[in-house]
Structures are given as structure tokens and as C-alpha cells.
Short mmCIF file of C-alpha atoms in Angstrom, two decimals:
data_model
loop_
_atom_site.label_atom_id
_atom_site.label_comp_id
_atom_site.label_asym_id
_atom_site.label_seq_id
_atom_site.Cartn_x
_atom_site.Cartn_y
_atom_site.Cartn_z
CA MET O 24 7.38 11.81 -40.07
CA ILE O 25 4.70 14.49 -40.30
CA SER O 26 2.05 14.22 -37.60
CA ASN O 27 -1.52 13.35 -38.63
CA GLN O 28 -2.73 16.62 -37.11
CA ILE O 29 -0.47 18.70 -39.35
CA LEU O 30 -1.66 16.78 -42.41
CA GLN O 31 -5.28 17.31 -41.33
CA ASN O 32 -4.69 21.04 -40.87
CA THR O 33 -3.06 21.19 -44.30
CA ILE O 34 -5.92 19.61 -46.22
CA ASP O 35 -8.49 21.57 -44.20
CA GLY O 36 -6.77 24.73 -45.39
CA LEU O 37 -6.62 23.45 -48.97
CA LYS O 38 -10.35 22.63 -48.90
CA ASN O 39 -11.18 26.14 -47.69
CA ILE O 40 -9.25 27.56 -50.66
CA ALA O 41 -10.14 25.09 -53.43
CA ARG O 42 -13.64 24.00 -52.28
CA ALA O 43 -12.76 20.34 -52.90
CA ASP O 44 -12.68 17.38 -50.49
CA LEU O 45 -9.32 15.66 -49.99
CA GLY O 46 -8.10 12.54 -48.22
CA ILE O 47 -4.65 11.22 -47.35
CA TYR O 48 -4.08 7.45 -46.98
CA ASP O 49 -1.09 5.22 -46.42
CA THR O 50 -0.19 2.61 -49.07
CA GLU O 51 -2.25 -0.04 -47.24
CA GLY O 52 -5.43 1.99 -47.50
CA MET O 53 -5.54 3.24 -43.89
CA ILE O 54 -6.90 6.75 -43.52
CA ILE O 55 -4.53 9.41 -42.13
CA ALA O 56 -6.47 12.62 -42.71
CA ALA O 57 -9.62 13.58 -44.63
CA THR O 58 -12.14 16.37 -45.12
CA PHE O 59 -15.00 13.91 -45.73
CA GLU O 60 -16.60 11.16 -43.65
CA GLU O 61 -16.94 8.13 -45.97
CA THR O 62 -13.21 7.39 -45.75
CA SER O 63 -13.44 3.57 -45.84
CA ALA O 64 -15.24 3.62 -49.20
CA TYR O 65 -11.97 4.21 -51.06
CA LYS O 66 -9.72 1.67 -49.36
CA ASP O 67 -9.67 -0.86 -52.22
CA GLU O 68 -9.03 1.80 -54.84
CA VAL O 69 -6.17 3.27 -52.74
CA VAL O 70 -4.47 -0.13 -52.39
CA ALA O 71 -4.90 -0.88 -56.11
CA PHE O 72 -3.49 2.52 -57.05
CA ALA O 73 -0.54 2.09 -54.66
CA ASP O 74 0.29 -1.26 -56.31
CA SER O 75 0.15 0.24 -59.80
CA ALA O 76 2.88 2.19 -61.55
CA ALA O 77 0.70 5.22 -62.27
CA GLU O 78 1.60 8.62 -60.85
CA ASN O 79 -2.02 9.77 -60.92
CA GLN O 80 -5.29 8.14 -61.92
CA GLU O 81 -9.04 8.78 -61.92
CA MET O 82 -11.21 6.12 -60.27
CA ASN O 83 -14.63 5.97 -58.65
CA GLY O 84 -15.24 9.69 -59.16
CA CYS O 85 -11.93 10.75 -57.57
CA GLN O 86 -8.44 11.74 -58.67
CA PHE O 87 -5.62 9.70 -57.07
CA PHE O 88 -2.04 11.00 -56.65
CA ARG O 89 1.19 9.57 -55.27
CA VAL O 90 3.16 11.55 -52.67
CA SER O 91 6.73 10.25 -52.51
CA ASP O 92 9.79 10.82 -50.39
CA GLU O 93 12.56 10.44 -52.96
CA SER O 94 11.72 7.02 -54.53
CA ARG O 95 9.49 5.72 -51.72
CA VAL O 96 5.73 6.28 -51.79
CA GLU O 97 4.67 7.73 -48.43
CA TYR O 98 1.04 8.72 -49.02
CA ILE O 99 -1.80 8.37 -51.48
CA LEU O 100 -3.78 11.57 -51.95
CA ILE O 101 -7.30 11.55 -53.31
CA VAL O 102 -9.36 14.54 -54.41
CA LYS O 103 -13.08 14.01 -54.89
CA GLY O 104 -14.32 15.00 -58.31
CA SER O 105 -13.11 14.84 -61.91
CA GLY O 106 -11.96 17.17 -64.62
CA ASN O 107 -8.99 19.42 -65.23
CA ASP O 108 -9.67 21.73 -62.25
CA ILE O 109 -9.66 18.80 -59.78
CA TYR O 110 -6.48 17.48 -61.42
CA ILE O 111 -4.73 20.86 -60.87
CA ILE O 112 -5.95 21.02 -57.26
CA GLY O 113 -4.63 17.49 -56.68
CA LYS O 114 -1.22 18.26 -58.18
CA MET O 115 -0.90 21.38 -56.04
CA ALA O 116 -1.98 19.53 -52.91
CA ALA O 117 0.47 16.68 -53.62
CA PHE O 118 3.26 19.19 -54.13
CA GLN O 119 2.39 20.91 -50.82
CA ILE O 120 2.44 17.63 -48.88
CA GLN O 121 5.69 16.56 -50.55
CA SER O 122 7.26 19.88 -49.57
CA LEU O 123 6.19 19.23 -45.99
CA LEU O 124 7.84 15.80 -46.17
CA VAL O 125 11.12 17.33 -47.32
CA ALA O 126 11.02 20.06 -44.66
CA TYR O 127 10.25 17.64 -41.83
CA LYS O 128 12.85 15.16 -43.01
CA GLU O 129 15.49 17.90 -43.08
CA ARG O 130 14.48 19.08 -39.61
CA PHE O 131 14.56 15.52 -38.30
CA ASP O 132 18.00 14.92 -39.83
CA LYS O 133 19.32 18.17 -38.36
CA GLU O 134 17.81 17.38 -34.97
CA ASN O 135 19.42 13.94 -34.90
CA PHE O 136 22.74 15.46 -35.92
CA ILE O 137 22.56 18.09 -33.17
CA LYS O 138 21.64 15.44 -30.56
CA ASN O 139 24.60 13.25 -31.52
CA LEU O 140 26.85 16.29 -31.57
CA LEU O 141 25.80 17.31 -28.06
CA LEU O 142 26.28 13.78 -26.74
CA ASP O 143 29.75 13.41 -28.31
CA ASN O 144 28.64 10.53 -30.54
CA LEU O 145 30.36 11.74 -33.72
CA LEU O 146 33.90 11.58 -35.03
CA LEU O 147 35.49 14.89 -36.01
CA VAL O 148 35.42 14.04 -39.73
CA ASP O 149 31.72 13.10 -39.48
CA ILE O 150 30.90 16.41 -37.79
CA TYR O 151 32.23 18.46 -40.69
CA ASN O 152 30.94 16.14 -43.44
CA ARG O 153 27.39 16.04 -42.06
CA SER O 154 27.42 19.79 -41.32
CA LYS O 155 28.22 20.47 -44.96
CA LYS O 156 25.51 18.08 -46.16
CA LEU O 157 22.88 19.63 -43.85
CA HIS O 158 24.01 23.20 -44.68
CA ILE O 159 24.95 24.00 -41.08
CA GLU O 160 27.73 26.56 -40.66
CA THR O 161 30.71 25.24 -38.71
CA ASN O 162 32.70 28.35 -37.77
CA ILE O 163 30.13 30.51 -36.06
CA ARG O 164 29.60 31.73 -32.48
CA ARG O 165 27.01 29.75 -30.51
CA VAL O 166 25.97 29.00 -26.93
CA VAL O 167 24.03 26.06 -25.48
CA TYR O 168 21.12 26.56 -23.07
CA ILE O 169 19.44 23.86 -21.01
CA VAL O 170 15.87 24.51 -19.89
CA GLU O 171 14.70 22.18 -17.13
CA THR O 172 10.94 21.99 -16.74
CA SER O 173 8.99 20.79 -13.72
CA ARG O 174 7.03 18.32 -15.87
CA GLU O 175 8.37 15.46 -17.97
CA LYS O 176 7.90 15.77 -21.75
CA ASP O 177 6.47 19.27 -21.40
CA SER O 178 5.15 19.78 -24.94
CA ASN O 179 3.77 23.24 -24.10
CA ALA O 180 7.21 24.46 -23.06
CA MET O 181 8.78 22.94 -26.19
CA GLU O 182 6.23 24.59 -28.51
CA THR O 183 6.60 27.93 -26.73
CA LEU O 184 10.36 27.82 -27.26
CA ARG O 185 9.97 26.79 -30.90
CA THR O 186 7.71 29.82 -31.37
CA LEU O 187 10.24 32.09 -29.66
CA PHE O 188 13.14 30.94 -31.84
CA SER O 189 11.19 30.07 -35.03
CA SER O 190 12.23 33.26 -36.80
CA LYS O 191 15.88 32.42 -36.25
CA GLY O 192 16.43 29.55 -38.68
CA LYS O 193 19.97 28.89 -37.52
CA ASP O 194 18.99 28.13 -33.91
CA PHE O 195 18.23 24.55 -32.88
CA ILE O 196 15.80 23.24 -30.27
CA THR O 197 15.87 19.60 -29.21
CA ALA O 198 15.75 17.28 -26.19
CA VAL O 199 17.95 14.38 -25.08
CA ASP O 200 15.99 13.33 -21.99
CA GLU O 201 12.54 13.62 -20.39
CA LYS O 202 12.78 16.97 -18.58
CA ASN O 203 15.45 19.05 -20.30
CA ILE O 204 14.98 21.10 -23.46
CA ILE O 205 18.18 22.14 -25.22
CA ILE O 206 18.59 25.32 -27.24
CA VAL O 207 21.63 25.89 -29.43
CA LYS O 208 21.57 29.61 -30.18
CA GLU O 209 23.61 31.42 -32.78
CA LEU O 210 25.25 34.66 -31.65
CA LYS O 211 26.29 37.71 -33.60
CA GLU O 212 29.88 38.91 -33.47
CA ASN O 213 29.03 41.79 -31.13
CA GLU O 214 26.96 39.67 -28.70
CA GLY O 215 28.52 38.65 -25.39
CA TYR O 216 27.56 37.12 -22.06
CA SER O 217 25.30 40.04 -21.13
CA ASP O 218 23.21 39.26 -24.23
CA VAL O 219 23.24 35.54 -23.40
CA GLU O 220 21.96 36.38 -19.91
CA LYS O 221 19.20 38.57 -21.38
CA THR O 222 18.05 35.70 -23.59
CA ALA O 223 17.99 33.39 -20.55
CA ASN O 224 15.71 35.88 -18.79
CA VAL O 225 13.44 36.08 -21.86
CA ILE O 226 13.18 32.27 -21.91
CA LEU O 227 12.40 32.19 -18.19
CA ASP O 228 9.77 34.94 -18.36
CA MET O 229 8.06 33.53 -21.43
CA LEU O 230 7.79 29.98 -20.07
CA ASN O 231 6.55 31.22 -16.71
CA THR O 232 3.89 33.30 -18.49
CA GLU O 233 2.93 31.37 -21.61
CA ALA O 234 3.52 27.73 -20.63
CA MET O 235 2.80 28.23 -16.92
CA ALA O 236 5.87 26.15 -16.17
CA ASN O 237 8.34 26.45 -13.32
CA VAL O 238 11.71 26.22 -15.05
CA HIS O 239 15.44 26.55 -14.49
CA VAL O 240 17.70 27.86 -17.25
CA ALA O 241 21.45 27.20 -17.49
CA TYR O 242 23.99 27.97 -20.18
CA GLY O 243 27.59 27.12 -21.02
CA THR O 244 30.39 29.22 -22.47
CA ILE O 245 30.31 30.81 -25.92
CA ILE O 246 31.93 28.63 -28.58
CA SER O 247 33.20 29.54 -32.05
CA GLU O 248 33.35 26.09 -33.73
CA ILE O 249 30.71 23.44 -34.12
CA LYS O 250 32.99 20.72 -32.73
CA GLU O 251 32.90 22.53 -29.35
CA MET O 252 29.11 22.29 -29.03
CA SER O 253 29.26 19.27 -26.70
CA LYS O 254 31.63 21.25 -24.45
CA SER O 255 29.12 24.09 -24.03
CA TYR O 256 26.37 21.52 -23.42
CA LYS O 257 28.35 19.77 -20.67
CA GLU O 258 29.08 23.14 -19.09
CA ALA O 259 25.39 24.02 -19.13
CA LYS O 260 24.57 20.67 -17.48
CA MET O 261 27.10 21.34 -14.74
CA ALA O 262 25.79 24.89 -14.28
CA LEU O 263 22.26 23.53 -13.85
CA GLU O 264 23.34 21.08 -11.12
CA VAL O 265 25.74 23.42 -9.32
CA GLY O 266 23.15 26.19 -9.42
CA LYS O 267 20.61 23.92 -7.69
CA ILE O 268 23.10 23.15 -4.91
CA PHE O 269 24.62 26.53 -4.14
CA ASN O 270 22.15 29.05 -5.59
CA SER O 271 18.80 27.31 -5.28
CA GLU O 272 16.99 30.62 -4.97
CA LYS O 273 18.03 31.61 -8.52
CA ASN O 274 16.42 30.20 -11.68
CA ILE O 275 19.28 31.07 -14.04
CA ALA O 276 22.78 29.59 -13.79
CA ALA O 277 25.81 30.50 -15.92
CA TYR O 278 28.83 28.22 -16.12
CA ASN O 279 31.28 31.13 -16.08
CA ASN O 280 29.75 32.45 -12.83
CA LEU O 281 29.81 29.25 -10.79
CA GLY O 282 32.91 30.22 -8.85
CA ILE O 283 34.23 27.82 -6.24
CA GLY O 284 31.03 25.76 -6.39
CA ARG O 285 32.29 24.34 -9.70
CA LEU O 286 35.38 22.93 -7.97
CA ILE O 287 33.48 21.51 -5.00
CA TYR O 288 31.00 19.80 -7.35
CA GLN O 289 33.84 17.73 -8.81
CA LEU O 290 35.18 16.51 -5.46
CA PRO O 291 34.65 12.83 -4.50
CA LEU O 292 32.35 12.35 -1.49
CA PRO O 293 34.92 10.44 0.65
CA LEU O 294 37.29 13.40 0.36
CA CYS O 295 34.49 15.79 1.35
CA LYS O 296 33.63 13.73 4.43
CA MET O 297 37.28 13.63 5.49
CA PHE O 298 37.56 17.40 5.08
CA ILE O 299 34.45 18.05 7.21
CA ARG O 300 35.70 15.72 9.96
CA GLU O 301 39.01 17.60 10.07
CA ILE O 302 37.36 21.03 10.18
CA PHE O 303 34.48 20.40 12.58
CA ASP O 304 35.90 17.47 14.57
CA ARG O 305 32.96 15.11 13.97
CA LYS O 306 30.46 17.93 14.33
CA SER O 307 28.36 19.31 11.52
CA PRO O 308 27.08 22.78 10.60
CA ASP O 309 23.64 21.19 10.90
CA ASP O 310 24.23 21.20 14.65
CA PHE O 311 24.38 25.02 14.70
CA ASP O 312 21.16 26.74 15.75
CA GLU O 313 19.25 29.01 13.38
CA GLU O 314 20.57 32.17 15.05
CA THR O 315 24.19 31.10 14.57
CA LEU O 316 23.66 30.12 10.93
CA SER O 317 21.89 33.38 10.07
CA THR O 318 24.68 35.33 11.77
CA ILE O 319 27.35 33.46 9.78
CA ASN O 320 25.56 33.92 6.46
CA LYS O 321 24.93 37.62 7.03
CA PHE O 322 28.56 38.12 8.08
CA PHE O 323 29.74 36.56 4.82
CA GLU O 324 27.23 38.58 2.79
CA ASN O 325 28.72 41.76 4.24
CA SER O 326 32.32 40.76 3.46
CA LEU O 327 33.26 40.18 7.14
CA ASN O 328 32.18 43.69 8.13
CA VAL O 329 31.18 43.58 11.82
CA SER O 330 29.47 46.99 11.92
CA GLU O 331 27.34 46.45 8.83
CA THR O 332 26.39 42.91 9.88
CA SER O 333 25.27 44.02 13.35
CA ARG O 334 23.26 46.85 11.78
CA GLN O 335 21.43 44.51 9.37
CA LEU O 336 20.78 41.97 12.13
CA TYR O 337 19.47 44.75 14.42
CA ILE O 338 21.83 43.73 17.23
CA HIS O 339 24.54 45.55 19.16
CA ARG O 340 28.08 45.22 17.86
CA ASN O 341 29.14 43.57 21.13
CA THR O 342 26.39 40.98 20.74
CA LEU O 343 27.74 40.04 17.32
CA VAL O 344 31.29 39.87 18.68
CA TYR O 345 30.03 37.57 21.46
CA ARG O 346 28.41 35.25 18.89
CA LEU O 347 31.57 35.14 16.80
CA ASP O 348 33.69 34.41 19.89
CA LYS O 349 31.32 31.59 20.82
CA LEU O 350 31.59 30.16 17.30
CA GLN O 351 35.39 30.32 17.49
CA LYS O 352 35.41 28.36 20.76
CA SER O 353 33.19 25.59 19.33
CA THR O 354 34.94 25.23 15.96
CA GLY O 355 38.42 26.67 16.41
CA LEU O 356 37.79 29.01 13.48
CA ASP O 357 37.65 32.78 13.83
CA ILE O 358 35.69 33.89 10.77
CA ARG O 359 36.79 37.49 11.35
CA VAL O 360 40.17 36.30 10.02
CA PHE O 361 40.18 36.00 6.24
CA GLU O 362 41.88 32.59 6.08
CA ASP O 363 39.52 31.05 8.65
CA ALA O 364 36.55 32.66 6.91
CA ILE O 365 37.52 31.03 3.61
CA THR O 366 37.89 27.64 5.30
CA PHE O 367 34.53 27.99 7.03
CA LYS O 368 32.76 29.17 3.85
CA ILE O 369 34.15 26.25 1.84
CA ALA O 370 33.17 23.83 4.61
CA LEU O 371 29.58 25.09 4.55
CA MET O 372 29.46 24.67 0.76
CA VAL O 373 30.94 21.16 1.00
CA VAL O 374 28.28 20.16 3.54
CA ARG O 375 25.55 21.49 1.24
CA TYR O 376 27.06 19.55 -1.68
CA MET O 377 27.22 16.34 0.39
CA LYS O 378 23.58 16.66 1.46
CA TYR O 379 22.51 17.20 -2.17
CA MET O 380 24.44 14.19 -3.45
CA GLU O 381 23.12 11.98 -0.66
CA SER O 382 19.54 13.05 -1.48
CA LEU O 383 20.01 11.72 -5.02
CA ASP O 384 20.67 8.23 -3.67
CA TYR O 385 17.20 7.99 -2.18
#
């Protein structure tokens, strides 16, 4: 359904062009939008006209017109005045409002279809039948983005995104929950993941600037058929969550760059707890002091390079070796050895995952 504000803007524009007052009512005589103040004066005439079979009629110094959606009357339009000029203005205004009805109905139908497609609520045969009916291409490259905003039902962010993608009629913008906006973007044949990443940065920059919103953007893999849209959506959802856990400092997460975090995210918590007990013998990385943790993280950042790590930490090489020896004695893992380093790195990620999942329970 068209919002009252859009209808008001429409007839305000028509009045500025035609220099005639207009009003839009529902079939029960309730005012929806008008360019004049004495709106209640025409209630009885509107109801009588709605109950009649006439398509247009002149009463009480006004021209009355029906605005229908297929066979159902949606609105009654009145134009103040009489004569052929007012009749032409009324017919043009009724046609404009009816065109808006068709456009909004089509957008609503497409939006519902996309929502059900993303949520896996459609059978395969329904996907292709409804795509054909709604004139949506089925074999075309697309990618799904999820934009998580800091505020629920962020209308400013939604409108900003609609403006950004409005010129691209084959892109879809919708929402399936309170905080996440979903963009289904069509891609050209020569566009790849570097282009998808650029678009994610454009979305991030625009929302931070225009909507003043703190957002996270995630996207799934590129798909080539419409039936795979829910797959890209699920991947984007996972990328959003995994990105928060393992790369919280970044605002953009890509499913194909999640690495080992994607595997850890799918592990059951009891298995994670058992793994940590085996590795740290009832200890936890939380027990390590800040100096030890910063040393470990910097050592991993520098690909187990002792010289480079000591240089970046501004400590002597022997001091770093002493810290690593101390860590080996307390954990039994020598992170200078590749296999032990992998085990330790995974353990740290598992602990971070466990803490995140436990925080969701509160």
C-alpha cells in the first residue's frame, strides 16, 4: 500500500502544476490526503459515489473519480471545480495515482518473493514460475549483502541504500528482521570479488556519512542461478557472525575469506570445552597476563619470526626467547614449532568463540 505521505506529495505536485485542489479518500469517506482544509465536508458525497456504479461524477461543485487496483476500488479522488478542464485534470490525477498503485504492488510482490526466496520458503517449481511472472531473470550472476545497523528498524539507512541502488532496477533491497538490511545485487559478467568488496566499502562509507550509522557489512559467494540466492544469504549471515568473533576490528566480512574461523564457528560447545581442557590442562588463555598475550599475537602476526617480533616489540631477542620458553613450560606448547603454533592459534580462536557464544546466553 502506498503511504499517505507519498499520496500527499503527489497531489501537492499536481496542484502546483494544474492550480486545482485535490483530495484522496478511502471508500468509507475517511480523508487520506488533501490540498484543502474542509476535508470533512465531502464525506457523504464520497461514500455515495463509492456505493454507485459511476466511474466519475460531478457533485457539490467537485469532480469525483474512482481509483482502482484491478477490479477493487482503492481510493476516491475529488477535484474541486467543474468543467472540461477540471475533468481532464481529474483523469490525469487518477491515472497517476493508479500507476503508483501498480508500481507499489509490483515492488511489494517482488519484495515478498525475494524474502521467501532468501528464507528458503519456496519450492523449486514456485521459484521459476513466480520469477517469470514478476519478470525477474533467473540465470544471472548475483551476490547477497547483509548490512547490520546499530539501531533497530533504521529507516534512514534503508532509504540511503534505496537511493544508492535506485538506478539499478535489477537490484533488490529488503529486510527479514529488525536490524539487518539485505541487498541482492546483480553483477556483470566481468565483475568479481574485488568489485563486490568495493561495493561493500561504498555501502559502509555512505551509511557512515549519510545515515550517521555504525554498520557492519557482510557478503556471501557469487551465485549464477536464482535458486542459489538463499545459499549466498546464509553465507553472508555466517560471515557477519564469524567476522564479529574473530575480526571484530573490521566492519566488512566476506564468506570466502573467513578461513579457519568458519570451521570453528560450526563446532559444538561441548567439543570446544573438551579441546581446551586437553590443550591447557584446565587453564585458560584468559589466565595469561597482557604481556604474554601481546607477545603471542605479535609472534603470530610476524609468521613466527623471532627477529621481526622482537624488533616490533622493542625488546631484545633473548628476552623474547625467554618469554617463549616460559610459555612452553606452562602450556607444553612451543609456538616456535609450526605444529604447536597451529594448535595454540586454534585454541585461542576456540576460546574466543566460546566466550562469544556464552555472551549470547545472557
